[in-house]
Amino acid sequence: MDHQDTIVALSTPPGISALAVIRLSGKESITLADKIFKGKKLSDQPSHTLHFGKITEDDTVIDEVVIGIFKAPHSYTGEHIVEISTHGSSFIVQKIIRLFIDLGARAAGAGEFTQRAFLNGKFDLSQAEAVADLIAADSDSAHRAAMNHMRGGFSAEIKKLREELIHFASLIELELDFAEENVQFANRNELTGLILSLRDHLLHLKSSFRLGNVIRHGVTTVIAGRPNAGKSTLLNALLNEERAIVSEIPGTTRDAIEEVVNIDGVLFRLIDTAGIREATDVIEKLGVEKTMEKISQSTVLLYVFDVNEMDREELLNELSKLPQGKAAVVVTGNKIDAQRNNNLENQYLNIENLIFVSAKQKIHLDFLRKKLVSLVAGDAQAGDKTIVTNVRHYEALSKADQALEDVFHSLQSDASGELFAADIRRALNALGEITGEVTTEDILGSIFSKFCIGK
Ligand code: GDP
């Protein structure tokens, strides 16, 4: 891809709207705009100014527009940028973009504006990726994490780790140059200490990914239990609207229904499932199997039972039949409104994460919501410490950690610098991949192709 030419794209969603914004970036963008803009000469205007005028083709007015100009290097991409606000008509937008292409601009590829910003050093790779995350963020927590990354919080952390390592790497490389003399420039104890502290830091970052993943994609939460336990009613109560079918006939919710609910800024993907019971026909059996499969893939399992129907022994027995996956289980005793015995806690002693509610009467649902959030987000939610949200970053951190582990073992066995110099470099490369200090066309291609065109 040529990074020198002038690119053009619609930066707002296609279709009819009040306004649409067409953006150009590149050396020629202001000169090209001057060729079709009637009002004043844009090239003579200062940077960061807005100008009203007409866009014309052969003396026919196509639209009245407002043009913003941002001159290199003080723009999003670091190049000359022109932003044209037109009326939001696809016809006008297409016409103007075509005029620019006829004049020599090129239609921008996905993420190309942001890619140029990266190539021009406006921000590093993880910040560029955060731009896409910010656009996609649909909850408080996702927005907060993306904002932190975009501002460079995470990048700064990675750069610092890398710099600490670079210092030692250069001493080790120096030892290699003086191999015959058998000298040690890098203090082995200090290096071991550094490796340990770096690995500790990487471990924290890596473990934040569980939360990061949840923040970015939502928490898959399967609601399961016997037929008639009140699963659909609970789902509806959590959603605060009647969406799933509630019925008196056991086993009617056969297929999985997924609904998204935002609890305290965390998205939960609630999946209602067929009731778990001894199946009497083939279709029901399939339903139960599917439920078990869903449970094993979920992050949270919301197990619902009717407190009027199941005692402690039976409950434990039912719980033991569930797939033993990685899911955190919340046990929800439902229908407490219809319960005569008000000593429920004593009836179900020593059952972890147990909450009593009435789905129908909406009693104690707040406890349940709090429990759900605390299970996945813990108290990490409030703080502004770095959370890894991107699988590419997670993989790079893992690679760096493995390399450092190898260095650590070499140091333990008193191996010579020659043996672990390559491992240190491997760690440096892995960390550099995150910020883009070390990068390949492949990495860049796969990152920016996920952006929308015009960004
Ligand atoms: P599912 O098969 O587990 O999805 O159960 P449903 O949500 O369809 O509920 C089965 C029956 O239990 C319905 O008649 C609900 O109205 C009733 N039910 C659900 N929750 C409660 C509750 O908290 N209290 C009472 N008294 N009835 C409930």
XYZ file of C-alpha atoms in Angstrom, residues 102-408:
307
model
C -11.126 11.784 -10.662
C -8.726 14.473 -9.433
C -6.235 11.827 -8.289
C -7.190 10.885 -4.729
C -7.525 7.214 -3.828
C -10.411 5.561 -1.938
C -9.037 4.794 1.528
C -8.802 1.202 2.734
C -10.144 0.061 6.094
C -8.425 1.847 8.972
C -6.060 3.644 6.641
C -6.343 7.037 8.347
C -5.440 5.465 11.670
C -2.694 3.422 10.054
C -1.152 6.620 8.708
C -1.401 8.173 12.144
C 0.555 5.181 13.454
C 3.133 5.293 10.643
C 3.615 9.021 11.217
C 4.262 8.454 14.905
C 1.058 10.099 16.129
C 0.520 7.146 18.430
C 1.720 3.603 18.806
C 0.038 0.404 17.731
C -1.808 -0.398 20.936
C -3.181 3.145 20.983
C -4.312 2.759 17.373
C -6.082 -0.453 18.295
C -7.751 1.347 21.180
C -9.328 3.739 18.682
C -11.232 0.793 17.197
C -12.149 -0.406 20.693
C -13.383 3.038 21.627
C -15.678 3.148 18.621
C -17.022 -0.305 19.470
C -17.352 0.298 23.221
C -20.933 -0.205 24.329
C -20.604 -0.076 28.112
C -18.954 2.125 30.733
C -16.241 -0.373 31.496
C -15.381 -1.008 27.839
C -15.270 2.723 27.219
C -13.034 3.316 30.233
C -10.568 0.582 29.241
C -10.389 1.789 25.626
C -9.906 5.395 26.725
C -7.064 4.402 29.025
C -5.356 2.474 26.208
C -5.888 5.254 23.707
C -4.317 7.786 26.011
C -1.280 5.550 26.187
C -1.502 4.192 29.751
C -0.832 0.644 28.630
C 1.809 1.643 26.064
C 3.737 3.584 28.678
C 3.737 0.554 30.937
C 5.024 -1.750 28.199
C 7.667 0.765 27.113
C 8.936 1.011 30.661
C 9.240 -2.774 30.981
C 11.033 -2.875 27.681
C 13.491 -0.138 28.574
C 14.459 -1.900 31.769
C 15.253 -4.972 29.771
C 17.057 -3.121 26.979
C 19.630 -1.831 29.433
C 20.618 -5.378 30.393
C 20.327 -6.662 26.867
C 22.961 -4.176 25.741
C 25.343 -5.223 28.529
C 24.893 -8.880 27.589
C 25.459 -8.094 23.907
C 28.631 -6.288 24.941
C 29.804 -9.415 26.761
C 29.346 -11.331 23.528
C 31.695 -8.861 21.800
C 34.323 -9.597 24.417
C 33.667 -13.317 24.477
C 37.363 -14.301 24.554
C 38.077 -12.200 27.603
C 35.309 -13.918 29.565
C 34.056 -10.776 31.312
C 30.635 -10.104 32.829
C 29.292 -6.573 32.403
C 25.780 -7.449 33.501
C 25.409 -8.198 37.176
C 23.706 -11.607 37.333
C 21.938 -10.962 40.630
C 20.529 -7.697 39.420
C 19.459 -9.329 36.187
C 17.723 -12.161 38.057
C 15.931 -9.587 40.215
C 14.842 -7.688 37.132
C 13.562 -10.804 35.399
C 11.539 -11.732 38.480
C 9.988 -8.308 38.782
C 9.231 -8.143 35.061
C 7.575 -11.545 35.163
C 5.524 -10.471 38.152
C 4.359 -7.428 36.236
C 3.566 -9.517 33.147
C 1.592 -11.921 35.306
C -0.590 -9.076 36.565
C -1.187 -7.813 33.068
C -1.935 -11.306 31.804
C -4.388 -12.051 34.570
C -6.225 -8.788 33.880
C -7.141 -10.260 30.495
C -9.928 -12.376 31.979
C -11.589 -9.184 33.087
C -10.565 -7.434 29.877
C -12.214 -10.093 27.792
C -15.350 -9.795 29.851
C -15.345 -6.027 29.491
C -14.918 -6.221 25.776
C -17.186 -9.075 24.842
C -19.626 -9.317 27.730
C -20.011 -12.152 30.187
C -21.614 -15.283 28.826
C -24.074 -16.220 31.521
C -26.115 -19.357 31.224
C -29.339 -19.635 33.216
C -30.057 -23.261 33.989
C -32.150 -25.344 36.345
C -35.130 -27.632 36.382
C -38.177 -26.818 34.291
C -40.464 -24.399 36.105
C -37.755 -23.223 38.511
C -38.427 -19.718 37.186
C -35.552 -19.256 34.732
C -37.504 -17.334 32.112
C -39.156 -15.215 34.781
C -35.744 -14.401 36.236
C -34.337 -13.557 32.823
C -37.223 -11.201 32.214
C -36.877 -9.637 35.629
C -33.194 -8.967 34.982
C -33.992 -7.511 31.613
C -36.858 -5.545 33.084
C -39.014 -6.447 30.150
C -40.951 -9.418 28.916
C -38.956 -10.914 26.126
C -38.603 -14.638 26.626
C -41.759 -16.757 26.618
C -42.917 -17.559 30.144
C -45.107 -20.603 30.401
C -46.606 -23.001 32.898
C -45.858 -26.062 30.793
C -42.598 -27.723 31.928
C -39.825 -27.762 29.349
C -41.176 -25.139 26.911
C -38.106 -22.940 26.587
C -36.295 -25.432 24.427
C -33.935 -23.348 22.433
C -31.354 -20.971 23.773
C -32.359 -17.314 23.873
C -29.667 -14.711 24.345
C -30.320 -11.271 25.799
C -27.807 -8.613 26.717
C -28.153 -6.675 29.933
C -25.903 -3.951 31.293
C -25.328 -4.316 35.035
C -23.152 -1.624 36.607
C -21.349 -1.009 33.341
C -20.609 -4.672 32.610
C -22.431 -6.422 29.778
C -23.901 -9.811 30.587
C -25.065 -12.064 27.785
C -27.843 -13.998 29.423
C -28.716 -17.297 27.835
C -31.904 -19.007 28.907
C -31.817 -22.763 28.431
C -34.107 -25.730 28.327
C -34.850 -27.117 31.780
C -32.609 -29.830 33.092
C -34.567 -32.981 33.930
C -34.812 -36.629 32.971
C -35.795 -36.240 29.339
C -38.823 -38.166 28.114
C -38.453 -37.589 24.381
C -35.718 -37.095 21.822
C -36.245 -33.359 21.370
C -36.117 -32.765 25.100
C -33.001 -34.890 25.385
C -31.336 -32.747 22.726
C -32.388 -29.656 24.678
C -30.761 -30.951 27.855
C -27.579 -31.889 26.007
C -27.441 -28.449 24.472
C -27.884 -26.884 27.904
C -24.963 -28.884 29.275
C -22.838 -27.812 26.324
C -23.775 -24.148 26.873
C -22.933 -24.444 30.557
C -19.466 -25.749 29.832
C -18.783 -22.791 27.524
C -20.094 -20.097 29.837
C -18.253 -17.720 32.154
C -21.039 -17.629 34.697
C -23.675 -20.213 35.450
C -26.815 -18.930 37.083
C -28.367 -22.048 38.546
C -32.007 -21.477 39.497
C -34.045 -23.727 41.791
C -37.430 -23.489 43.471
C -36.956 -23.292 47.251
C -40.391 -24.855 47.728
C -39.414 -27.862 45.729
C -35.816 -28.769 46.440
C -34.093 -29.369 49.781
C -30.387 -29.088 50.452
C -29.498 -32.718 49.650
C -31.387 -32.634 46.398
C -29.836 -29.308 45.443
C -26.315 -30.573 46.088
C -27.108 -33.646 44.067
C -28.374 -31.544 41.143
C -25.366 -29.231 41.303
C -22.998 -32.186 41.213
C -24.539 -33.303 37.921
C -23.623 -30.061 36.168
C -20.556 -29.979 33.919
C -17.540 -29.049 36.008
C -16.167 -26.280 33.821
C -14.477 -22.992 34.481
C -17.791 -21.204 35.003
C -18.379 -19.369 38.266
C -21.664 -20.638 39.690
C -24.315 -18.485 41.343
C -26.978 -20.600 42.999
C -30.307 -18.816 43.036
C -33.069 -20.051 45.318
C -36.230 -18.707 43.671
C -39.872 -18.208 44.700
C -39.168 -17.075 48.260
C -42.460 -15.186 48.095
C -44.320 -18.496 48.154
C -42.192 -19.865 50.977
C -43.688 -20.441 54.417
C -40.460 -21.269 56.207
C -38.581 -18.026 56.711
C -35.396 -19.633 57.924
C -33.973 -20.328 54.490
C -30.321 -19.654 55.335
C -30.390 -22.488 57.855
C -32.008 -24.846 55.425
C -29.261 -24.479 52.845
C -26.097 -24.193 54.900
C -22.634 -24.096 53.353
C -23.551 -23.591 49.748
C -21.260 -21.145 48.039
C -22.622 -18.070 46.221
C -26.192 -18.799 47.222
C -28.790 -16.056 46.880
C -32.529 -16.144 47.603
C -34.859 -14.209 45.338
C -38.324 -13.988 43.998
C -38.095 -13.486 40.259
C -41.814 -12.884 39.970
C -42.060 -10.354 42.792
C -38.626 -8.885 41.999
C -37.332 -9.420 45.529
C -33.555 -9.322 46.224
C -32.677 -8.961 42.558
C -30.190 -6.272 43.520
C -28.237 -8.814 45.588
C -28.144 -11.045 42.578
C -26.936 -8.243 40.302
C -24.196 -7.292 42.768
C -23.113 -10.900 43.066
C -22.884 -11.260 39.293
C -20.761 -8.162 38.908
C -18.450 -8.998 41.798
C -17.838 -12.500 40.454
C -16.469 -11.274 37.155
C -15.182 -7.814 37.836
C -14.135 -8.028 41.483
C -13.003 -4.618 42.628
C -10.756 -4.110 39.606
C -13.637 -2.218 38.058
C -13.328 0.954 40.041
C -9.568 1.492 39.802
C -7.853 2.772 36.724
C -5.164 0.144 36.604
C -4.334 -1.284 33.231
C -6.593 -3.992 31.905
C -5.521 -6.032 28.894
C -8.512 -6.272 26.579
C -6.914 -7.409 23.358
C -6.055 -11.023 22.565
C -3.079 -9.956 20.435
C -1.606 -8.145 23.415
C -2.308 -11.120 25.656
C -0.443 -13.422 23.282
C 2.516 -11.061 23.060
C 2.670 -10.790 26.853
C 2.646 -14.589 27.076
C 5.463 -14.850 24.544
C 7.505 -12.296 26.469
C 6.877 -14.147 29.705
C 7.974 -17.478 28.242
C 11.166 -15.944 26.928
C 11.893 -14.408 30.331
C 11.261 -17.754 31.979
C 13.943 -19.246 29.723
C 16.310 -16.433 30.672
C 15.586 -17.106 34.324
